[in-house]
Short mmCIF file of N, CA and C in Angstrom, two decimals:
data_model
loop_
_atom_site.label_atom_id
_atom_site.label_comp_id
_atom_site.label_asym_id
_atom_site.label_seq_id
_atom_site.Cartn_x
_atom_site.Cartn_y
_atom_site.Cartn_z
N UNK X 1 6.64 38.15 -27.08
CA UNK X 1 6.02 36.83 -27.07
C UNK X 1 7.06 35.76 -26.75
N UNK X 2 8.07 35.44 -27.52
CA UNK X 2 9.09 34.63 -26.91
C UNK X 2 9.75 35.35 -25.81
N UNK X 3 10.19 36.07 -25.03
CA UNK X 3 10.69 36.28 -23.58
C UNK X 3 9.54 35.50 -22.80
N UNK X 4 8.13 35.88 -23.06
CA UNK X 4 7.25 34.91 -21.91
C UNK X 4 7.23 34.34 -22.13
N UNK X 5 7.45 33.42 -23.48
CA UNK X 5 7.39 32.14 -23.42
C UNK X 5 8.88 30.70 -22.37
N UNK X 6 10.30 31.90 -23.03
CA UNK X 6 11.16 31.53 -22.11
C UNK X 6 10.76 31.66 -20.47
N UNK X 7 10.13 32.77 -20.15
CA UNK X 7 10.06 32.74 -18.75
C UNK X 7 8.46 31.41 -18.08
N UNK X 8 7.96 31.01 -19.37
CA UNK X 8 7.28 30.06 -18.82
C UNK X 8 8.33 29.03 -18.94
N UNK X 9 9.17 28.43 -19.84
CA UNK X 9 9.98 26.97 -19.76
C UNK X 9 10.79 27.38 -18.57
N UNK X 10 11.27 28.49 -17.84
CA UNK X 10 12.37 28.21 -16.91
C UNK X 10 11.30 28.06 -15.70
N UNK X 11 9.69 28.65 -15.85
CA UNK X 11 9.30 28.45 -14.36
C UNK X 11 8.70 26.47 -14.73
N UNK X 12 8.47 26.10 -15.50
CA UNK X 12 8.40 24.43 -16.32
C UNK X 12 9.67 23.79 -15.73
N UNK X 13 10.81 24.25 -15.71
CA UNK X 13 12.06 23.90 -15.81
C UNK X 13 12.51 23.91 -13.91
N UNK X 14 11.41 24.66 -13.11
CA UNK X 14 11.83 24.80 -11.51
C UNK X 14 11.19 23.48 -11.05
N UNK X 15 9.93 23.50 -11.87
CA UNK X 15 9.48 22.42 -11.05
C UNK X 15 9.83 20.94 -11.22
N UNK X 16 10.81 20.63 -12.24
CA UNK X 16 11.23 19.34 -12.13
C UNK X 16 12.41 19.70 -11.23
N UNK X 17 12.93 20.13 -10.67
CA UNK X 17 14.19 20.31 -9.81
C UNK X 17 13.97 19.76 -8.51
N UNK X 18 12.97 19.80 -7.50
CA UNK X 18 12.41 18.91 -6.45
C UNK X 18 12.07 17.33 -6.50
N UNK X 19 11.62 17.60 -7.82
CA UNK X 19 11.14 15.80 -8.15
C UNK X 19 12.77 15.28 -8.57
N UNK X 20 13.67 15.95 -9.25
CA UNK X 20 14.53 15.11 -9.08
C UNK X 20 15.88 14.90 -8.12
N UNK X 21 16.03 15.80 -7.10
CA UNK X 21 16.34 16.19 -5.97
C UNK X 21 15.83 14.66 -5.19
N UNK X 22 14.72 14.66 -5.20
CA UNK X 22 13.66 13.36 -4.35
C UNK X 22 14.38 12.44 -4.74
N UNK X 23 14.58 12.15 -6.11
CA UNK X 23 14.53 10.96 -7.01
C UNK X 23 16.32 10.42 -6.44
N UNK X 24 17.13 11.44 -6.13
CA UNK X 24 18.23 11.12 -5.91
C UNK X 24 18.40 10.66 -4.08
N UNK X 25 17.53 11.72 -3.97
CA UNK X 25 17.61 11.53 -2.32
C UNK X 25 17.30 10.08 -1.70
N UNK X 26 16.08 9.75 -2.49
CA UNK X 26 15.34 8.34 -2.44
C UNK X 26 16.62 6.71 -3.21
N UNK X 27 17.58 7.40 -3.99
CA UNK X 27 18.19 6.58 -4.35
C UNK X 27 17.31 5.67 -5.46
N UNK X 28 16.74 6.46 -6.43
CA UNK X 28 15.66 5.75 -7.13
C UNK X 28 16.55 5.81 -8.47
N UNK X 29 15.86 5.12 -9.48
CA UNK X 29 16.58 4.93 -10.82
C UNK X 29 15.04 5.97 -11.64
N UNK X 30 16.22 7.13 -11.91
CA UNK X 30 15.16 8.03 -12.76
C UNK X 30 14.60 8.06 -13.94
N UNK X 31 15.35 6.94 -14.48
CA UNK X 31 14.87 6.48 -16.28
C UNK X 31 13.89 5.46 -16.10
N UNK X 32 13.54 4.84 -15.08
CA UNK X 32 12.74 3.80 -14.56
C UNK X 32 10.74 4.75 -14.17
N UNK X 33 11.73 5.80 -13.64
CA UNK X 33 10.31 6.61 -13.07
C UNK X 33 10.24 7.46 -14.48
N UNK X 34 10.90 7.96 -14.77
CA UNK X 34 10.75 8.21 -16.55
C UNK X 34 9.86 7.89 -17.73
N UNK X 35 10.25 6.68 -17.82
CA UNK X 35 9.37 5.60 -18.58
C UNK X 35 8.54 5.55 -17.98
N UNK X 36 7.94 5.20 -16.41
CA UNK X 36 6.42 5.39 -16.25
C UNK X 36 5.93 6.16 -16.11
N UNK X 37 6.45 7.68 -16.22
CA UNK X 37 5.74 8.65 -16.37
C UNK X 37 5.15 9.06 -18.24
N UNK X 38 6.45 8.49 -18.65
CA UNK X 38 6.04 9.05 -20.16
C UNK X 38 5.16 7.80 -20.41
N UNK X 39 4.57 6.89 -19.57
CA UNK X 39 3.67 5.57 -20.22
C UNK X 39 2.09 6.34 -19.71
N UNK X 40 2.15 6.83 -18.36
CA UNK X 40 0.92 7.34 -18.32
C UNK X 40 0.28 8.59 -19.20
N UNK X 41 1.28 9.23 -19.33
CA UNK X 41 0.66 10.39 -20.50
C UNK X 41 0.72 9.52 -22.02
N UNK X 42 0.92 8.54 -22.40
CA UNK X 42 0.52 8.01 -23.39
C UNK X 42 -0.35 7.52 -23.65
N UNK X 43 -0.94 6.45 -21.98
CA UNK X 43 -2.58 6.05 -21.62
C UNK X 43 -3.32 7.02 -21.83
N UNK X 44 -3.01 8.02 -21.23
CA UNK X 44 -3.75 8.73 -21.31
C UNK X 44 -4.32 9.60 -22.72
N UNK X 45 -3.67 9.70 -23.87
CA UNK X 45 -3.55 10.25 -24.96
C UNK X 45 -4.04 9.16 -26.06
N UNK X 46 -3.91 8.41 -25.24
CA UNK X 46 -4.44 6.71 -26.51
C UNK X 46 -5.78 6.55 -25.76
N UNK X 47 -6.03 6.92 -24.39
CA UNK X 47 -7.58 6.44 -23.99
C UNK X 47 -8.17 7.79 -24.67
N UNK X 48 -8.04 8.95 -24.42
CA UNK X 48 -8.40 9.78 -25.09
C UNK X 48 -8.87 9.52 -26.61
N UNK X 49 -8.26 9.25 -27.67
CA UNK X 49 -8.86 8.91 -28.70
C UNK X 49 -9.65 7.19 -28.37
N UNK X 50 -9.16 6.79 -28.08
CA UNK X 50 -10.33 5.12 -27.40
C UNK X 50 -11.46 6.06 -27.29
N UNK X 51 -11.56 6.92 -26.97
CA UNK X 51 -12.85 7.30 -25.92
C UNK X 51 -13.71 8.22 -27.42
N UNK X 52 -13.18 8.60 -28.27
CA UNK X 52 -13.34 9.13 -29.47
C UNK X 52 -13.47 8.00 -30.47
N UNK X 53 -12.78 7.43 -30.76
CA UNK X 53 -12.79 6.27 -31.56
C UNK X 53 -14.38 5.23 -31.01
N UNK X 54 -14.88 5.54 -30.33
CA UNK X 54 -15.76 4.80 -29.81
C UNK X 54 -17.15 5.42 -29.61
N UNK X 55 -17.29 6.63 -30.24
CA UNK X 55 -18.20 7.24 -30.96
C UNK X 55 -18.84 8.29 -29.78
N UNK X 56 -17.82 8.37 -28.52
CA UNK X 56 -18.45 8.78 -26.96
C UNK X 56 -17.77 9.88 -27.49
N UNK X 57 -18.46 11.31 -26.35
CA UNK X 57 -18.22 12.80 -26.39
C UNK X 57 -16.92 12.83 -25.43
N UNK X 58 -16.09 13.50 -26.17
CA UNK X 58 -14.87 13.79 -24.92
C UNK X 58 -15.35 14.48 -23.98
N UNK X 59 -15.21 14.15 -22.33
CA UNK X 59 -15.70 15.28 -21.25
C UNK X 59 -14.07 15.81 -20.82
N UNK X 60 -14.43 16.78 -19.49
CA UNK X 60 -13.30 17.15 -19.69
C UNK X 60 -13.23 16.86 -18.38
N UNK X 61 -14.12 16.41 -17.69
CA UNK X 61 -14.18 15.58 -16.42
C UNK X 61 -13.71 14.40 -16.67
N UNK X 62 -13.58 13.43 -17.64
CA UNK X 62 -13.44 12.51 -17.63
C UNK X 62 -11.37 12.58 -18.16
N UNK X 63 -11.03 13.54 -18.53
CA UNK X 63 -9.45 13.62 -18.63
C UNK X 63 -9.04 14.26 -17.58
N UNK X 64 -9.56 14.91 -16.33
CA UNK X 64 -9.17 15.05 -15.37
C UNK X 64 -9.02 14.25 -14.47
N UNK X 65 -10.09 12.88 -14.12
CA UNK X 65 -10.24 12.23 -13.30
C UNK X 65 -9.10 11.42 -13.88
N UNK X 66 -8.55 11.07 -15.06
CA UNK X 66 -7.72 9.95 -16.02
C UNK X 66 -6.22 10.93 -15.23
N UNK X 67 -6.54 12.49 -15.02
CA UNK X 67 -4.88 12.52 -14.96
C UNK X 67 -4.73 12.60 -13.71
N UNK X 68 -5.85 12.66 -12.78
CA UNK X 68 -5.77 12.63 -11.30
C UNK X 68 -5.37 11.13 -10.75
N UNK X 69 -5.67 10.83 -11.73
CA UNK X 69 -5.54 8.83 -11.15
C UNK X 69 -4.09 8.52 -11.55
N UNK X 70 -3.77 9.35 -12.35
CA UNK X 70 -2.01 8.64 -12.86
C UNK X 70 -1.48 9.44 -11.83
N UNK X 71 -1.70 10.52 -11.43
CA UNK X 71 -0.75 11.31 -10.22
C UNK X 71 -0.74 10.78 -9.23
N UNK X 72 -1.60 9.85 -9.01
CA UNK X 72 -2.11 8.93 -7.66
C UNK X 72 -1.56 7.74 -8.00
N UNK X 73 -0.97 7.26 -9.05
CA UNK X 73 -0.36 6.09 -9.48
C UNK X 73 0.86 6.17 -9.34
N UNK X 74 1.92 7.68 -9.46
CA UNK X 74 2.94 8.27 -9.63
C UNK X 74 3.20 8.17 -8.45
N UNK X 75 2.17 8.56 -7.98
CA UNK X 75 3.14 9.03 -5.99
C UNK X 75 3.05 7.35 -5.15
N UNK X 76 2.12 6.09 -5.18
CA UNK X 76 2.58 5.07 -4.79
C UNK X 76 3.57 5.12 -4.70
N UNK X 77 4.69 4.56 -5.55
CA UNK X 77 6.05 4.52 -5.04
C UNK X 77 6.80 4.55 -4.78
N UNK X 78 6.36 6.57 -4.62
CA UNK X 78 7.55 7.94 -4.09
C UNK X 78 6.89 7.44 -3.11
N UNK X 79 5.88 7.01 -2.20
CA UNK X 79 5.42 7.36 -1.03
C UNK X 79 6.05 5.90 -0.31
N UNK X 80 5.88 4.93 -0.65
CA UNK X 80 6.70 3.84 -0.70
C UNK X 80 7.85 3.95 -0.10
N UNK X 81 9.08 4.40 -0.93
CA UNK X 81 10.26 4.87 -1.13
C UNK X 81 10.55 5.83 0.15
N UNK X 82 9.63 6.69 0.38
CA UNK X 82 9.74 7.98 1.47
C UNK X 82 9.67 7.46 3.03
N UNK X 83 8.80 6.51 2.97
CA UNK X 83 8.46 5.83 3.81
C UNK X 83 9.95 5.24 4.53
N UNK X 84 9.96 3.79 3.70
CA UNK X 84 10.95 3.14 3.59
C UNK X 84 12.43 4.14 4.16
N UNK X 85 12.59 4.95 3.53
CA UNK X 85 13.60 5.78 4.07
C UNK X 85 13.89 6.30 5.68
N UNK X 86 12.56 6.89 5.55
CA UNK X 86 12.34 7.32 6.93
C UNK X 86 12.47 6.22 7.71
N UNK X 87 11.85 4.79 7.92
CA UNK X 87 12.24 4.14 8.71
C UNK X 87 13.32 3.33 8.96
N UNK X 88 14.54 3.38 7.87
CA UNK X 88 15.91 3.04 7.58
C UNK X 88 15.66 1.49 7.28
N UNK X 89 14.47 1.10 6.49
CA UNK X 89 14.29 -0.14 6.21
C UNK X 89 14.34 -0.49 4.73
N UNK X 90 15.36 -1.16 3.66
CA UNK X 90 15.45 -1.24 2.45
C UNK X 90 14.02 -1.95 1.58
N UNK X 91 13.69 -1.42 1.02
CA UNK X 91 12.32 -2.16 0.49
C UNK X 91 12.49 -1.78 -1.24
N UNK X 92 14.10 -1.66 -1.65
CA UNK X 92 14.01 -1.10 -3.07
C UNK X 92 13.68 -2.54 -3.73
N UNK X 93 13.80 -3.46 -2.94
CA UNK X 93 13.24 -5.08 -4.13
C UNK X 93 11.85 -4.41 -4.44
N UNK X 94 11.06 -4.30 -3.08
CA UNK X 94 9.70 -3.76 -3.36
C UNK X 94 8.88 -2.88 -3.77
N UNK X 95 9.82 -1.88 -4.37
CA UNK X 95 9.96 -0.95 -5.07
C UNK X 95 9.51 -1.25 -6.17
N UNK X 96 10.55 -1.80 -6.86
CA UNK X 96 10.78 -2.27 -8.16
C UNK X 96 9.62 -3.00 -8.60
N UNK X 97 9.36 -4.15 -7.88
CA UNK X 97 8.04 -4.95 -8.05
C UNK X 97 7.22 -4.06 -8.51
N UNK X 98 6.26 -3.19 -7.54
CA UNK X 98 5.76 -2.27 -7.70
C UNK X 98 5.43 -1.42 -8.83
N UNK X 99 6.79 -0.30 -9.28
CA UNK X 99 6.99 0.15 -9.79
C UNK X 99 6.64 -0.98 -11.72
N UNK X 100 7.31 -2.28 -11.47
CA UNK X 100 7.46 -2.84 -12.90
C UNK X 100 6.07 -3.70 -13.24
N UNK X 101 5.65 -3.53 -11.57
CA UNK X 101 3.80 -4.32 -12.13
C UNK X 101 3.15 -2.81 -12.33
N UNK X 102 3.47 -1.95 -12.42
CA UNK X 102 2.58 -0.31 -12.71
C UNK X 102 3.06 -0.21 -13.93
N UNK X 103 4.05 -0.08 -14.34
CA UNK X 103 4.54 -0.32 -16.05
C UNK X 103 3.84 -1.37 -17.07
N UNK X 104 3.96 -2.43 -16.30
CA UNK X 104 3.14 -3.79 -17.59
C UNK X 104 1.88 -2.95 -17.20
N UNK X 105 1.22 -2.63 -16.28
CA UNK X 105 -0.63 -2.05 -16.19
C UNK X 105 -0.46 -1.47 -17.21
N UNK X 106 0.34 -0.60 -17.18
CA UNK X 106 0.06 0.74 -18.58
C UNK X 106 0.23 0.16 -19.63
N UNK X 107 1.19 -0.05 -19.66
CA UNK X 107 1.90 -0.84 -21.57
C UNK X 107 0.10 -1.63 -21.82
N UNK X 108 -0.31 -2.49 -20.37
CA UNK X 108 -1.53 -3.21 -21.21
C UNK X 108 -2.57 -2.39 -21.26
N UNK X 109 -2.45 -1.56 -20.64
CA UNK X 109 -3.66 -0.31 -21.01
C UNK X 109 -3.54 0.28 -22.12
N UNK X 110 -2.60 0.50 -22.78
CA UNK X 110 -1.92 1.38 -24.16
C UNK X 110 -2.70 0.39 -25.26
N UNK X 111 -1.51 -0.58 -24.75
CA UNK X 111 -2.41 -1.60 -25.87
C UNK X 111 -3.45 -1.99 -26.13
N UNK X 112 -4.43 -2.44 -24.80
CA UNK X 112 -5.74 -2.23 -24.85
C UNK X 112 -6.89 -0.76 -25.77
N UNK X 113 -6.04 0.05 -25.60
CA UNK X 113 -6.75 1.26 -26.46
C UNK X 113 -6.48 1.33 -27.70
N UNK X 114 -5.43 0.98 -27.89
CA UNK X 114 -5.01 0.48 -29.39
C UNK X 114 -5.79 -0.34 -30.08
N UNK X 115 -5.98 -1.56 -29.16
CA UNK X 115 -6.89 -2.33 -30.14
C UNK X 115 -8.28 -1.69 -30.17
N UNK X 116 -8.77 -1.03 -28.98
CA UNK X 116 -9.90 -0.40 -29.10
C UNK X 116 -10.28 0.37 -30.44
N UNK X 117 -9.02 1.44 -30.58
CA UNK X 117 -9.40 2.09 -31.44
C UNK X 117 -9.52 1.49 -32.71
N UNK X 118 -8.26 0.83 -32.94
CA UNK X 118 -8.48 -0.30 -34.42
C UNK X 118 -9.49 -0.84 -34.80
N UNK X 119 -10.33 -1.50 -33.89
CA UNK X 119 -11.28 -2.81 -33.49
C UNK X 119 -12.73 -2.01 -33.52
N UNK X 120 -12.93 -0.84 -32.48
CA UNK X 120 -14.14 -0.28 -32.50
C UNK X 120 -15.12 -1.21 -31.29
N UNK X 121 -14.20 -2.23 -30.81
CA UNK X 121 -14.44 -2.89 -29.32
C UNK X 121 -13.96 -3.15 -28.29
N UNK X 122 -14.52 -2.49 -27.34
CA UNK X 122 -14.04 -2.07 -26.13
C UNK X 122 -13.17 -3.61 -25.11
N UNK X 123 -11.92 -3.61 -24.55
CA UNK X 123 -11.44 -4.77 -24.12
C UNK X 123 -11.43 -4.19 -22.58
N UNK X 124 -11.92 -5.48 -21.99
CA UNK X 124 -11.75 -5.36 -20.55
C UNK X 124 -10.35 -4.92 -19.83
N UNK X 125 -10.41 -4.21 -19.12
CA UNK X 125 -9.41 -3.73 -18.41
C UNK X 125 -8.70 -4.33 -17.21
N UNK X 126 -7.43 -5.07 -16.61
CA UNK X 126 -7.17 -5.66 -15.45
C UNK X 126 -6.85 -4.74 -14.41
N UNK X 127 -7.70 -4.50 -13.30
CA UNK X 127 -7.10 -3.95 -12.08
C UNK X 127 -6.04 -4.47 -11.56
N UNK X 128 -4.86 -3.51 -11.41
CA UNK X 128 -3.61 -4.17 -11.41
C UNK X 128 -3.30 -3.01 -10.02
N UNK X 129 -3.64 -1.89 -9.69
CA UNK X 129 -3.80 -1.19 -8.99
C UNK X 129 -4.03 -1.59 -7.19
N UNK X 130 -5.54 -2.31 -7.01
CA UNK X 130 -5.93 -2.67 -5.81
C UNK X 130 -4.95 -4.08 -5.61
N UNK X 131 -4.52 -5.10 -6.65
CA UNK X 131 -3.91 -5.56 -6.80
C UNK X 131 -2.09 -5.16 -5.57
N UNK X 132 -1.64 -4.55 -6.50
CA UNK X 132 -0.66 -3.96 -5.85
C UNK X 132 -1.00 -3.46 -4.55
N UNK X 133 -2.02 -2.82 -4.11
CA UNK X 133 -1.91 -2.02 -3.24
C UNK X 133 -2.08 -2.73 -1.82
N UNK X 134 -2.73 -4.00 -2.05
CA UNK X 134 -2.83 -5.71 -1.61
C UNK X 134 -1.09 -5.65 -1.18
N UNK X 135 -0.80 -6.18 -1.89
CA UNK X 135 0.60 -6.53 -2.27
C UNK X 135 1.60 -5.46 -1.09
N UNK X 136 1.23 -4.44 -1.24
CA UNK X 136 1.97 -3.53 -0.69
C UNK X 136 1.55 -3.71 0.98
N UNK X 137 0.40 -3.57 1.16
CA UNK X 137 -0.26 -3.84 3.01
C UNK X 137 0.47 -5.34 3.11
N UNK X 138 0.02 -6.65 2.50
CA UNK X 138 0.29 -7.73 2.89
C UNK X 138 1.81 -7.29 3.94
N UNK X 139 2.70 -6.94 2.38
CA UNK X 139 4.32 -7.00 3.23
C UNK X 139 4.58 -5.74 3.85
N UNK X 140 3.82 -4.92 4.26
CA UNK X 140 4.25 -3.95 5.13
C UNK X 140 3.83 -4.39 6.38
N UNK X 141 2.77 -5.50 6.43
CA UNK X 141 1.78 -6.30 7.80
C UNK X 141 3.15 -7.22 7.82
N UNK X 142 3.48 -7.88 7.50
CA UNK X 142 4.66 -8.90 7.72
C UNK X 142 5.84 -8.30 8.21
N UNK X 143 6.26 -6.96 7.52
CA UNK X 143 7.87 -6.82 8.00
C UNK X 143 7.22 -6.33 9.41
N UNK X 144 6.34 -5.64 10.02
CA UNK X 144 6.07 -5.12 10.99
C UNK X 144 5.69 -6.19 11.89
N UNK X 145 4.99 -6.76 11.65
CA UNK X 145 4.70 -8.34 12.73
C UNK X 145 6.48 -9.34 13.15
N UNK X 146 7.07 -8.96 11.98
CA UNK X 146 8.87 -9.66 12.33
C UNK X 146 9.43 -8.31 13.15
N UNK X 147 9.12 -7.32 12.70
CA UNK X 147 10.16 -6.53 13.90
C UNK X 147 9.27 -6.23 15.24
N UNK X 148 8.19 -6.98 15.58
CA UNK X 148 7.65 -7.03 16.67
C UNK X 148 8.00 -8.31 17.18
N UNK X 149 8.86 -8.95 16.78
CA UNK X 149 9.44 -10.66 17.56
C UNK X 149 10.58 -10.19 17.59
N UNK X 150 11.15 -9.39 17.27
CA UNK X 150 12.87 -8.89 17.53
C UNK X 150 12.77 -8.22 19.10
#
């Protein structure tokens, strides 16, 4: 029983080796992508009881679609970043933006479930997401309209 269990943490243990391979390649700050990774599995673990605390049936559709949407939140601004690389154009300001308006989303999502659960009333949620993703076309339409006057 423990040998498979070791041979599951070392095959656990392969697959962070690419993501942080990326993380270096990309020139990213990994305690930065860190923290928003350990913020979405916390949304996610605090909406989870929100969603209990609020007298609703846990589905199991509904924690899939919650962890499909943070993986889709995760890769924004590896894809960002990948981008950016490939075209030898620095956009780590815009990175960061990015990256630190996806952090306050969560922290206020955390908290939002917090009070949920305390409260037993549900608080509106800010799309901070389409938001960004605004944010992200606007200045990718701009740097591309300036290197079409060069």
């Amino acid at each position: 029983m423990e040998q498979s269990m070791t041979i599951k943490m070392m095959y656990m243990n392969l697959l962070y080796f690419p993501f942080i391979a990326l993380l270096q390649y990309l020139d990213l700050d990994a305690e930065v992508i860190a923290i928003f990774a350990g913020l979405l599995v916390l949304d996610i673990i605090t909406g989870w009881f929100k969603v209990i605390s609020l007298g609703m049936k846990p589905r199991s559709w509904r924690l899939a679609n919650g962890i499909i949407s943070k993986v889709v939140l995760i890769t924004i601004p590896l894809v960002m970043a990948l981008g950016a690389k490939a075209i030898h154009v620095d956009i780590s300001g815009l990175f960061y933006i990015v990256i630190d308006a996806l952090i306050l989303s969560e922290v206020y999502s955390i908290l939002g479930n917090i009070y949920t659960i305390n409260t037993k009333k549900h608080v509106e949620e800010f799309d901070v997401l389409s938001k960004i993703l605004k944010l992200i076309r606007n200045t990718l339409n701009k740097m591309l309209k300036d290197s079409d006057n060069v």
